[in-house]
Coordinates of C-alpha atoms in Angstrom, one line a residue:
Chain A
M1 CA 137.5 149.7 -2.0
T2 CA 137.9 147.6 -4.9
K3 CA 136.3 144.1 -4.7
H4 CA 139.5 142.1 -4.1
E5 CA 141.8 144.8 -2.3
T6 CA 143.7 143.2 0.7
H7 CA 146.2 145.0 2.7
L8 CA 149.9 144.2 2.3
A9 CA 150.1 143.4 5.9
L10 CA 147.7 140.4 5.5
L11 CA 149.2 137.0 6.6
P12 CA 148.0 133.6 5.2
S13 CA 145.7 132.1 7.7
G14 CA 147.4 130.5 10.7
F15 CA 150.3 132.6 10.6
V16 CA 151.0 135.4 13.2
D17 CA 153.6 138.2 14.0
L18 CA 154.7 137.7 17.7
L19 CA 155.2 141.1 18.9
P20 CA 156.6 142.6 22.2
P21 CA 156.4 141.3 24.8
E22 CA 154.9 138.0 23.8
A23 CA 157.8 136.9 21.5
A24 CA 160.2 137.7 24.5
Q25 CA 158.0 135.8 27.0
E26 CA 157.8 133.0 24.5
A27 CA 161.7 132.9 24.2
E28 CA 162.2 133.0 27.8
A29 CA 159.4 130.1 28.6
I30 CA 161.7 127.8 26.0
A31 CA 164.7 128.9 27.8
V32 CA 163.3 127.9 31.1
L33 CA 162.0 124.7 29.7
M34 CA 165.6 123.7 28.2
R35 CA 167.1 124.4 31.5
E36 CA 165.1 122.2 33.3
F37 CA 165.3 119.5 30.6
A38 CA 169.0 119.9 30.4
S39 CA 169.3 119.3 34.2
F40 CA 167.8 116.0 33.7
G41 CA 170.5 115.4 31.0
Y42 CA 168.6 115.8 28.1
E43 CA 170.8 117.4 25.1
R44 CA 169.6 119.6 22.7
I45 CA 169.4 118.9 18.8
K46 CA 168.5 121.0 16.1
P47 CA 167.3 119.2 13.2
P48 CA 166.6 121.0 9.8
M49 CA 163.4 122.2 8.7
V50 CA 163.5 120.6 5.5
E51 CA 164.3 116.8 4.5
F52 CA 163.5 114.7 1.6
E53 CA 159.9 113.6 1.6
D54 CA 161.4 110.0 1.9
S55 CA 163.1 110.4 5.0
L56 CA 160.6 112.7 6.7
L57 CA 157.7 110.6 6.0
A58 CA 159.5 107.1 6.1
P59 CA 157.7 104.2 7.7
G60 CA 157.7 105.0 11.7
P61 CA 156.5 108.1 13.5
G62 CA 156.5 110.2 10.4
A63 CA 154.1 108.0 8.1
A64 CA 151.1 109.3 9.8
L65 CA 151.8 112.8 9.2
A66 CA 151.8 112.9 5.5
G67 CA 148.5 114.8 5.0
E68 CA 149.6 117.5 7.4
T69 CA 153.3 118.1 5.6
F70 CA 154.1 120.9 3.2
R71 CA 156.0 119.7 0.2
V72 CA 158.2 121.6 -2.0
M73 CA 160.4 120.6 -4.9
D74 CA 164.2 120.7 -4.5
P75 CA 165.3 122.9 -7.6
V76 CA 168.7 121.3 -7.3
T77 CA 168.1 117.5 -7.3
H78 CA 164.6 117.9 -8.4
R79 CA 163.6 115.5 -5.5
M80 CA 160.5 116.2 -3.3
M81 CA 161.1 117.7 -0.1
G82 CA 159.0 118.0 3.1
I83 CA 158.9 120.7 5.6
R84 CA 158.6 119.3 9.1
S85 CA 155.2 119.1 10.9
D86 CA 156.5 117.3 13.8
I87 CA 160.0 116.9 15.4
T88 CA 159.6 113.4 16.9
P89 CA 160.0 111.9 13.3
Q90 CA 163.4 113.5 13.0
T91 CA 164.7 112.7 16.5
A92 CA 163.7 109.1 15.7
R93 CA 165.8 109.3 12.3
I94 CA 168.6 111.0 14.2
A95 CA 168.8 108.4 17.0
S96 CA 168.8 105.5 14.6
S97 CA 171.2 107.2 12.1
R98 CA 173.8 109.5 13.2
L99 CA 173.7 108.7 17.0
A100 CA 173.1 104.9 16.6
G101 CA 176.5 104.5 18.1
E102 CA 175.8 106.2 21.2
P103 CA 175.1 104.8 24.7
R104 CA 171.7 104.0 25.3
P105 CA 169.3 105.4 27.1
L106 CA 169.7 108.4 24.8
R107 CA 168.2 111.8 26.2
L108 CA 167.5 114.5 23.4
A109 CA 165.5 117.6 23.9
Y110 CA 164.8 120.0 21.1
A111 CA 162.7 123.4 20.8
N112 CA 161.9 124.1 17.2
D113 CA 158.8 125.3 14.8
V114 CA 156.8 123.2 12.9
L115 CA 154.6 124.0 9.8
R116 CA 151.4 122.0 9.0
T117 CA 149.3 122.2 6.1
K118 CA 145.9 122.3 8.1
A119 CA 144.9 124.1 11.2
S120 CA 142.5 122.2 13.5
Q121 CA 139.6 123.2 15.6
Q122 CA 141.8 123.6 18.9
R123 CA 144.8 124.7 17.0
T124 CA 144.2 127.5 14.4
E125 CA 148.2 128.1 13.9
R126 CA 149.7 126.6 11.1
Q127 CA 153.2 127.4 12.4
F128 CA 154.2 126.9 15.9
C129 CA 156.8 125.8 18.3
Q130 CA 157.2 122.3 19.9
V131 CA 159.4 122.0 22.7
G132 CA 159.9 118.6 23.9
C133 CA 162.2 115.5 25.2
E134 CA 162.7 112.2 23.9
L135 CA 164.1 109.1 25.9
I136 CA 165.2 106.8 23.7
G137 CA 166.1 102.8 24.4
A138 CA 164.6 102.7 27.8
G139 CA 161.5 100.6 28.4
G140 CA 159.5 99.9 31.7
A141 CA 157.3 102.3 33.5
A142 CA 160.3 104.2 35.0
A143 CA 160.7 105.8 31.4
E144 CA 157.1 106.8 31.1
I145 CA 157.0 108.4 34.6
E146 CA 160.4 110.4 33.5
S147 CA 158.7 111.7 30.4
C148 CA 155.6 112.5 32.4
V149 CA 157.4 114.1 35.4
L150 CA 159.4 116.3 33.2
A151 CA 156.6 117.7 31.3
L152 CA 155.0 118.5 34.6
I153 CA 158.0 120.3 35.8
G154 CA 158.4 122.1 32.8
L155 CA 154.8 123.3 32.8
D156 CA 155.2 124.3 36.9
A157 CA 158.4 125.9 36.1
L158 CA 156.5 128.2 33.8
G159 CA 153.8 129.0 36.3
L160 CA 150.9 127.2 34.8
K161 CA 148.3 126.0 37.4
S162 CA 145.7 123.3 37.9
V163 CA 147.3 120.9 35.2
T164 CA 145.9 117.6 34.5
I165 CA 147.7 114.6 33.0
D166 CA 145.4 112.3 31.3
L167 CA 147.0 108.9 30.7
C168 CA 145.3 106.8 28.1
L169 CA 146.1 103.4 26.3
P170 CA 146.3 104.0 22.6
Q171 CA 146.1 100.5 21.6
L172 CA 143.5 99.3 23.9
V173 CA 140.5 99.4 21.5
E174 CA 142.1 97.9 18.8
N175 CA 143.5 95.1 21.3
I176 CA 140.0 94.5 22.4
F177 CA 138.8 94.2 18.9
D178 CA 141.4 91.8 17.9
A179 CA 140.8 89.7 21.1
F180 CA 137.1 89.4 20.3
D181 CA 137.3 89.1 16.5
V182 CA 135.1 92.2 16.0
S183 CA 134.0 92.6 12.5
D184 CA 135.3 95.4 10.2
S185 CA 132.2 97.1 9.9
D186 CA 131.6 97.1 13.9
R187 CA 135.0 98.4 14.3
E188 CA 134.5 101.4 12.2
E189 CA 131.2 102.1 14.0
L190 CA 132.7 101.7 17.5
R191 CA 135.8 103.7 16.6
G192 CA 133.4 106.5 15.7
A193 CA 131.0 106.4 18.6
I194 CA 134.2 105.8 21.0
E195 CA 135.6 109.1 19.7
R196 CA 132.7 111.0 20.5
R197 CA 132.0 109.3 23.6
E198 CA 128.6 108.4 22.4
Q199 CA 127.3 105.6 25.0
D200 CA 124.2 104.8 23.0
G201 CA 126.4 104.3 19.8
V202 CA 128.7 101.8 21.6
E203 CA 125.6 99.9 23.2
R204 CA 124.0 99.8 19.9
I205 CA 126.5 97.1 18.8
K206 CA 126.0 93.7 20.1
G207 CA 128.8 91.5 21.3
P208 CA 131.4 91.1 24.1
A209 CA 133.6 93.8 22.8
A210 CA 131.0 96.4 22.8
K211 CA 129.7 95.5 26.3
L212 CA 133.2 95.9 27.5
L213 CA 134.1 99.1 25.9
A214 CA 130.8 100.6 27.1
K215 CA 131.6 99.7 30.7
I216 CA 135.0 101.2 30.3
M217 CA 133.4 104.4 29.1
T218 CA 130.8 104.9 31.4
A219 CA 133.2 104.2 34.5
S220 CA 133.3 107.3 36.3
G221 CA 134.3 107.9 39.9
G222 CA 138.1 108.8 39.7
A223 CA 141.2 106.9 38.0
E224 CA 141.0 103.8 40.7
K225 CA 137.5 103.1 39.6
I226 CA 138.5 103.0 36.0
L227 CA 141.7 100.9 36.7
E228 CA 139.2 98.4 38.3
T229 CA 136.9 98.1 35.2
L230 CA 140.1 97.6 33.2
G231 CA 140.3 94.0 35.0
D232 CA 138.4 92.5 32.5
V233 CA 140.5 93.2 29.5
P234 CA 141.9 90.4 27.2
A235 CA 145.3 89.1 28.1
E236 CA 146.9 91.0 25.2
A237 CA 146.4 94.3 27.1
K238 CA 147.2 93.1 30.4
E239 CA 150.7 94.1 30.2
D240 CA 150.0 97.6 29.4
I241 CA 147.4 97.7 32.0
Q242 CA 149.9 96.9 34.7
K243 CA 152.3 99.5 33.5
L244 CA 149.4 102.1 33.5
E245 CA 148.8 101.4 37.2
A246 CA 152.4 102.0 37.9
V247 CA 152.6 105.1 35.9
Y248 CA 149.6 106.5 37.6
T249 CA 151.0 105.6 41.1
G250 CA 154.5 106.9 40.1
L251 CA 153.0 110.3 39.0
N252 CA 150.8 110.9 41.9
K253 CA 154.1 110.1 44.0
A254 CA 156.1 112.5 42.2
A255 CA 153.5 115.1 42.1
Q256 CA 153.1 114.9 46.0
E257 CA 157.0 114.8 46.6
L258 CA 157.3 118.2 44.1
G259 CA 154.2 119.6 45.6
L260 CA 153.1 120.1 42.1
D261 CA 149.2 121.4 41.5
V262 CA 148.6 118.6 39.2
S263 CA 145.8 115.7 39.1
V264 CA 146.5 112.5 37.3
S265 CA 143.4 111.3 35.3
I266 CA 142.9 108.2 33.2
D267 CA 141.0 107.8 29.9
P268 CA 141.8 104.5 28.5
L269 CA 139.8 104.8 25.1
E270 CA 141.6 108.0 24.1
S271 CA 143.5 107.1 21.0
R272 CA 143.0 110.0 18.7
G273 CA 146.2 111.9 17.4
F274 CA 148.3 108.8 19.1
E275 CA 148.5 106.9 15.6
Y276 CA 152.2 105.9 16.2
H277 CA 151.9 105.3 19.8
S278 CA 152.0 102.0 21.7
S279 CA 151.6 101.2 25.4
I280 CA 151.1 104.3 27.4
G281 CA 150.0 108.0 26.0
F282 CA 149.3 110.9 27.9
T283 CA 147.9 114.5 27.3
L284 CA 148.5 117.7 29.2
F285 CA 145.6 120.1 29.9
A286 CA 144.9 122.7 32.4
K287 CA 141.6 124.2 33.8
G288 CA 140.5 127.0 31.9
V289 CA 142.8 126.5 29.0
R290 CA 141.3 126.1 25.6
G291 CA 143.0 122.9 24.1
E292 CA 146.0 120.8 24.9
L293 CA 149.2 122.2 26.3
G294 CA 151.3 118.9 25.0
R295 CA 151.1 115.1 24.7
G296 CA 153.4 112.4 24.7
G297 CA 153.9 108.6 25.1
R298 CA 155.6 105.5 24.0
Y299 CA 156.6 104.7 20.6
D300 CA 158.8 102.6 18.4
V301 CA 161.7 104.3 16.9
R302 CA 161.4 102.7 13.6
F303 CA 163.1 104.5 10.6
G304 CA 162.5 103.7 6.9
E305 CA 162.9 100.0 6.3
Q306 CA 163.8 98.8 9.9
Q307 CA 160.9 96.4 10.5
S308 CA 161.4 97.2 14.4
G309 CA 163.6 99.6 16.4
E310 CA 164.4 100.7 19.8
T311 CA 161.7 102.0 22.3
A312 CA 161.3 105.3 23.4
T313 CA 158.9 107.7 25.5
G314 CA 158.9 111.3 24.9
F315 CA 156.7 114.6 24.9
T316 CA 156.0 117.8 23.1
L317 CA 154.7 121.1 24.6
Y318 CA 152.7 123.4 22.4
M319 CA 154.0 126.8 22.5
D320 CA 151.2 128.5 21.1
T321 CA 148.8 127.4 23.4
I322 CA 150.9 127.8 26.3
R323 CA 152.0 131.3 25.4
R324 CA 148.5 132.2 26.0
Y325 CA 148.3 131.2 29.6
L326 CA 151.7 132.3 30.7
P327 CA 151.5 134.4 33.9
E328 CA 152.6 138.1 33.3
A329 CA 156.4 138.7 33.3
P330 CA 157.6 141.0 36.3
K331 CA 158.3 144.6 34.9
K332 CA 161.8 145.5 34.8
D333 CA 163.2 148.7 35.7
V334 CA 163.9 150.8 32.6
V335 CA 166.3 153.9 33.2
N336 CA 166.9 156.5 30.2
V337 CA 170.3 157.9 30.1
A338 CA 172.0 160.7 28.1
L339 CA 174.2 159.7 25.1
D340 CA 177.2 161.0 26.8
E341 CA 176.9 158.5 29.8
S342 CA 179.9 156.5 30.2
W343 CA 179.5 152.6 28.8
K344 CA 180.9 151.7 32.3
T345 CA 178.1 153.1 34.1
I346 CA 175.6 151.8 31.8
R347 CA 177.1 148.1 32.2
E348 CA 176.9 148.6 36.0
K349 CA 173.4 149.3 36.1
Q350 CA 172.4 146.6 33.7
K351 CA 174.3 144.2 36.3
E352 CA 172.0 145.3 38.9
G353 CA 169.2 144.1 36.7
Q354 CA 167.9 147.7 35.2
I355 CA 167.4 148.1 31.6
V356 CA 169.2 151.1 30.5
V357 CA 168.0 152.6 27.3
R358 CA 170.3 155.4 25.5
D359 CA 168.5 158.3 24.7
T360 CA 169.4 159.1 21.1
K361 CA 167.5 162.6 21.4
S362 CA 169.8 163.7 24.0
K363 CA 173.2 165.6 23.3
G364 CA 176.0 163.6 23.7
S365 CA 179.7 163.0 22.4
Chain B
M1 CA 137.2 135.9 35.0
E2 CA 135.2 132.9 35.5
R3 CA 134.9 130.9 39.0
E4 CA 137.1 128.1 38.2
D5 CA 134.7 125.4 39.1
K6 CA 131.8 127.2 37.3
L7 CA 129.9 125.2 34.4
I8 CA 127.8 126.7 31.8
L9 CA 125.1 124.6 30.1
A10 CA 124.0 126.0 26.9
I11 CA 120.6 125.0 25.6
P12 CA 118.8 125.9 22.2
K13 CA 116.2 128.8 21.9
G14 CA 113.0 127.7 20.5
R15 CA 110.9 124.6 20.4
I16 CA 113.5 121.9 21.6
Y17 CA 113.2 123.7 25.1
E18 CA 109.4 122.7 25.5
E19 CA 110.8 119.0 25.3
L20 CA 114.0 119.7 27.3
A21 CA 112.3 121.2 30.2
P22 CA 110.9 118.1 31.8
L23 CA 114.4 116.6 31.6
M24 CA 116.0 119.5 33.3
D25 CA 113.6 119.3 35.7
K26 CA 114.1 115.9 36.6
C27 CA 118.0 116.7 36.8
G28 CA 116.9 119.2 39.6
I29 CA 118.0 122.3 37.4
T30 CA 115.6 125.3 37.8
P31 CA 116.9 128.5 36.0
E32 CA 116.2 131.9 37.5
K33 CA 113.3 133.6 36.9
D34 CA 114.2 135.8 34.2
F35 CA 114.8 132.7 31.9
F36 CA 111.0 132.6 31.8
D37 CA 110.5 136.2 31.1
S38 CA 110.1 136.7 27.2
N39 CA 111.0 140.2 27.7
S40 CA 113.9 139.7 29.5
R41 CA 117.1 140.8 27.2
K42 CA 119.4 138.5 29.3
L43 CA 121.5 135.9 27.5
R44 CA 122.8 134.5 30.5
F45 CA 121.1 133.0 33.5
T46 CA 121.8 131.6 37.2
S47 CA 120.4 128.6 38.1
N48 CA 119.6 126.9 41.7
H49 CA 123.1 125.5 41.6
D50 CA 126.1 128.0 42.5
N51 CA 128.2 126.4 39.9
L52 CA 126.0 126.0 36.9
D53 CA 124.8 128.8 34.6
I54 CA 122.7 128.4 31.7
I55 CA 123.1 130.1 28.3
R56 CA 120.5 130.2 25.5
V57 CA 121.7 130.3 22.1
R58 CA 120.8 129.2 18.6
A59 CA 120.4 125.6 18.1
F60 CA 123.4 125.4 15.9
D61 CA 125.6 127.7 18.2
V62 CA 125.2 125.2 21.3
A63 CA 127.7 123.1 19.4
T64 CA 130.3 125.8 18.7
F65 CA 130.2 127.3 22.3
V66 CA 130.6 124.0 23.7
A67 CA 133.5 122.8 21.3
H68 CA 135.4 126.0 22.0
G69 CA 135.0 125.7 25.7
A70 CA 132.9 128.9 26.2
A71 CA 130.3 126.4 27.4
Q72 CA 131.0 123.2 29.2
L73 CA 127.8 121.5 28.6
G74 CA 125.2 121.8 26.1
V75 CA 122.1 120.3 24.3
V76 CA 122.2 120.2 20.7
G77 CA 120.7 118.1 17.6
S78 CA 122.8 115.5 16.2
D79 CA 122.5 117.2 12.9
A80 CA 124.3 120.3 14.0
I81 CA 127.0 117.7 15.7
E82 CA 127.6 116.1 12.3
E83 CA 127.6 119.4 10.5
F84 CA 130.4 120.9 12.5
D85 CA 132.2 117.5 13.2
Y86 CA 134.2 119.4 15.9
D87 CA 137.1 117.6 17.3
E88 CA 136.6 118.6 20.8
L89 CA 133.0 117.9 21.2
Y90 CA 131.9 114.7 23.0
S91 CA 128.3 113.8 22.7
P92 CA 127.8 110.9 25.5
L93 CA 124.1 111.0 25.7
D94 CA 121.0 110.7 23.4
L95 CA 118.2 112.6 25.0
G96 CA 115.4 111.1 22.9
I97 CA 114.1 114.5 22.1
G98 CA 113.7 116.8 19.2
K99 CA 113.4 113.8 17.0
C100 CA 113.4 114.5 13.3
R101 CA 115.2 113.6 10.2
L102 CA 117.5 115.0 7.6
C103 CA 116.7 114.2 4.1
V104 CA 117.4 114.8 0.6
A105 CA 114.1 116.1 -1.2
E106 CA 113.3 117.2 -4.8
H107 CA 110.4 118.1 -6.8
K108 CA 107.9 115.2 -7.4
D109 CA 108.0 115.4 -11.3
E110 CA 111.7 115.4 -11.1
A111 CA 111.8 112.3 -8.7
A112 CA 109.6 110.6 -11.0
K113 CA 112.3 110.3 -13.6
D114 CA 115.4 110.9 -11.6
N115 CA 118.1 108.2 -11.2
P116 CA 120.2 109.0 -8.2
Q117 CA 122.7 106.3 -9.2
R118 CA 123.8 108.2 -12.3
W119 CA 124.8 111.4 -10.3
S120 CA 128.2 112.6 -10.6
H121 CA 127.6 116.2 -9.6
I122 CA 124.6 117.7 -8.0
R123 CA 123.4 120.9 -6.9
I124 CA 121.9 121.1 -3.4
V125 CA 120.2 123.8 -1.5
T126 CA 120.9 123.3 2.2
K127 CA 121.8 124.7 5.7
Y128 CA 124.1 121.5 6.0
P129 CA 127.0 122.0 3.3
N130 CA 129.6 120.1 5.3
L131 CA 127.5 117.1 6.1
T132 CA 126.0 117.1 2.7
K133 CA 129.3 117.4 0.7
R134 CA 130.8 114.3 3.0
H135 CA 127.6 112.3 2.7
F136 CA 127.7 112.4 -1.2
A137 CA 131.4 112.4 -1.2
A138 CA 131.4 108.8 0.6
R139 CA 129.5 107.4 -2.5
G140 CA 131.5 109.5 -5.2
V141 CA 129.0 112.3 -6.0
Q142 CA 130.3 116.1 -5.7
A143 CA 127.7 117.9 -4.1
E144 CA 127.7 121.8 -5.0
C145 CA 126.0 123.2 -1.8
I146 CA 124.3 126.5 -1.8
K147 CA 123.7 127.4 1.9
L148 CA 120.5 128.9 2.9
N149 CA 119.2 129.4 6.5
G150 CA 115.6 128.8 5.9
A151 CA 113.0 128.4 3.5
M152 CA 114.7 125.6 1.7
E153 CA 111.4 124.1 0.4
I154 CA 110.8 126.9 -1.9
A155 CA 114.3 126.8 -3.6
P156 CA 113.5 124.0 -6.1
A157 CA 110.3 125.8 -7.5
L158 CA 112.2 128.8 -8.0
G159 CA 115.1 127.1 -10.0
L160 CA 117.7 127.8 -7.0
A161 CA 118.5 124.2 -7.2
R162 CA 116.7 120.9 -8.0
R163 CA 117.3 119.5 -4.6
I164 CA 117.6 120.3 -1.1
V165 CA 119.0 118.4 2.1
D166 CA 116.8 119.6 4.9
L167 CA 115.1 118.5 8.4
V168 CA 111.8 116.8 7.9
S169 CA 109.7 116.1 11.2
T170 CA 105.9 115.5 9.9
G171 CA 106.5 116.2 5.9
S172 CA 103.9 118.7 5.6
T173 CA 106.1 121.5 4.6
M174 CA 107.7 119.0 2.0
K175 CA 104.3 118.0 0.7
A176 CA 103.1 121.8 0.6
N177 CA 105.7 122.5 -1.4
D178 CA 105.2 119.5 -4.0
L179 CA 108.6 118.0 -2.9
V180 CA 109.1 114.5 -2.0
E181 CA 111.7 112.6 0.0
I182 CA 114.2 110.6 -1.7
E183 CA 116.8 109.5 0.9
T184 CA 117.1 109.7 4.6
I185 CA 120.8 110.9 5.6
L186 CA 120.4 111.0 9.3
D187 CA 117.9 110.6 12.0
V188 CA 118.2 113.4 14.1
S189 CA 117.8 113.9 18.0
S190 CA 119.1 116.1 20.4
R191 CA 122.2 114.9 22.5
L192 CA 123.8 116.1 25.6
V193 CA 127.4 117.6 24.5
V194 CA 130.3 118.5 26.7
N195 CA 133.7 120.0 26.0
R196 CA 136.5 117.6 25.9
S197 CA 139.1 119.5 28.0
A198 CA 136.3 120.5 30.6
L199 CA 135.6 116.7 31.2
K200 CA 139.6 116.0 31.4
T201 CA 140.2 118.9 33.7
S202 CA 136.7 118.7 35.9
P203 CA 135.9 115.1 35.6
E204 CA 133.8 114.8 38.9
A205 CA 131.5 117.9 37.9
V206 CA 131.0 117.0 34.5
N207 CA 130.3 113.4 34.9
N208 CA 128.0 114.0 37.6
W209 CA 125.7 116.3 35.2
I210 CA 126.1 113.3 32.6
D211 CA 125.1 110.8 35.0
K212 CA 122.0 112.9 36.2
F213 CA 120.9 113.4 32.6
R214 CA 121.4 109.9 31.8
A215 CA 119.2 109.0 34.8
A216 CA 116.4 111.5 33.5
V217 CA 116.3 110.3 30.1

């Protein structure tokens, strides 16, 4: 072997060929999800893979994604284009431009691949499929509950067990910083310590903000206990916390009514990856599953120069993670028929649920 | 397939264990007999708790096992935590054991005439290339790292690089090799780490161990 020889079949890191049966399994799972979402009135959209960089990364949900986005030069206009790394900014663009005149709330669903420049520890794929829903123009806890429940119904329909939905308040930490006027250097240290849940790192900082954060961080003993510790948060965050309680109660009620295998947890300090979210966010996990199944929350549908826009909630499921934990599909009967078998008989067998394979090696007409 | 509620605690091989043993004792964790048998080839051990197993791996690998969810709990030095900087790793507790520091060192003759303020590019021999690069990048210095897994102290004398970044506890190895510390990058101690997904999906079980270790420290 010469030193630099690589096999022609080698793919760049983070890209995979999906073969049978995984490819069909993923497609089937997407179809199941889309049917569930459609039954709640979510209509599918299909944005393009590529947009001009200016629109894809415009202020709003897209702005946080600049570092993850592949760029190519458009040979026609010589303008820079971006390949989408997330679908939500595209739905925000569509909702605030072409569908701006449609009645609200607007319910949109999508299932598309995205491309990312960097893989992460939990996601080694750089191309993967995002399946999700956005509920645009509806405020209040009812909208969050709908997004969460829809995601849970979707995962249940796919046969995923022991799901945990973890609710968070993406702005809480910053609200506490502002309310107690925490210095920039303390903020920086506290953010790092919170990200790693380092109790001593938070306690090392003096002042009421750090004290409160430490109390929230070490609160254990279930969601109710955590909600109790949130009684002391500054006034700015009170509204979000009332909503969090409402969502928590609403989700438990839904899980019970639907008989879902779900636990609802609360981690008020989670904010990583929720850069464009406000109010409430959520992350989906399942026991024994490496990484996240999906995430969602509330955000502002700003697009471009618009200073503020409509409010929206939504979620995205990551099909690369989900695919690995799908229960095995039931085997279908496969029958081989000779080439001279009549097409009518073949169709009849297929209608009975059989897979009919025509034996091309047999003799036929 | 693992039992759903089974937790695995990853602990480092080597000298840290001597300091860790009393802590585990206080937490009420007793490993099975084979654990103490130096001839045993086993890597995974049961404990006096049905739902807690123990694995003993290299100190650096503890972080990797826990970050990827192969173990849910672990004990690992803050040096390894910083080196890998895994997203999926929470490190709630400082256990106050395995204390040392991560330092930049160079030959004493070199140190006498060196001015670190003038550096733009330096060559460093280290076991911690990521941490070292990040540390120097933050002050505008490009660190070209050569990774070694041990015997860093001999590298400057043999011309592999003029500077090293390595752990120092007493400083005697440095001294024996005519090296002097010129900067401390990180104060190191061992921490209790947990996998993020495990904490979210089994909060009671994982928090229970965090609380026990907190009480033991």
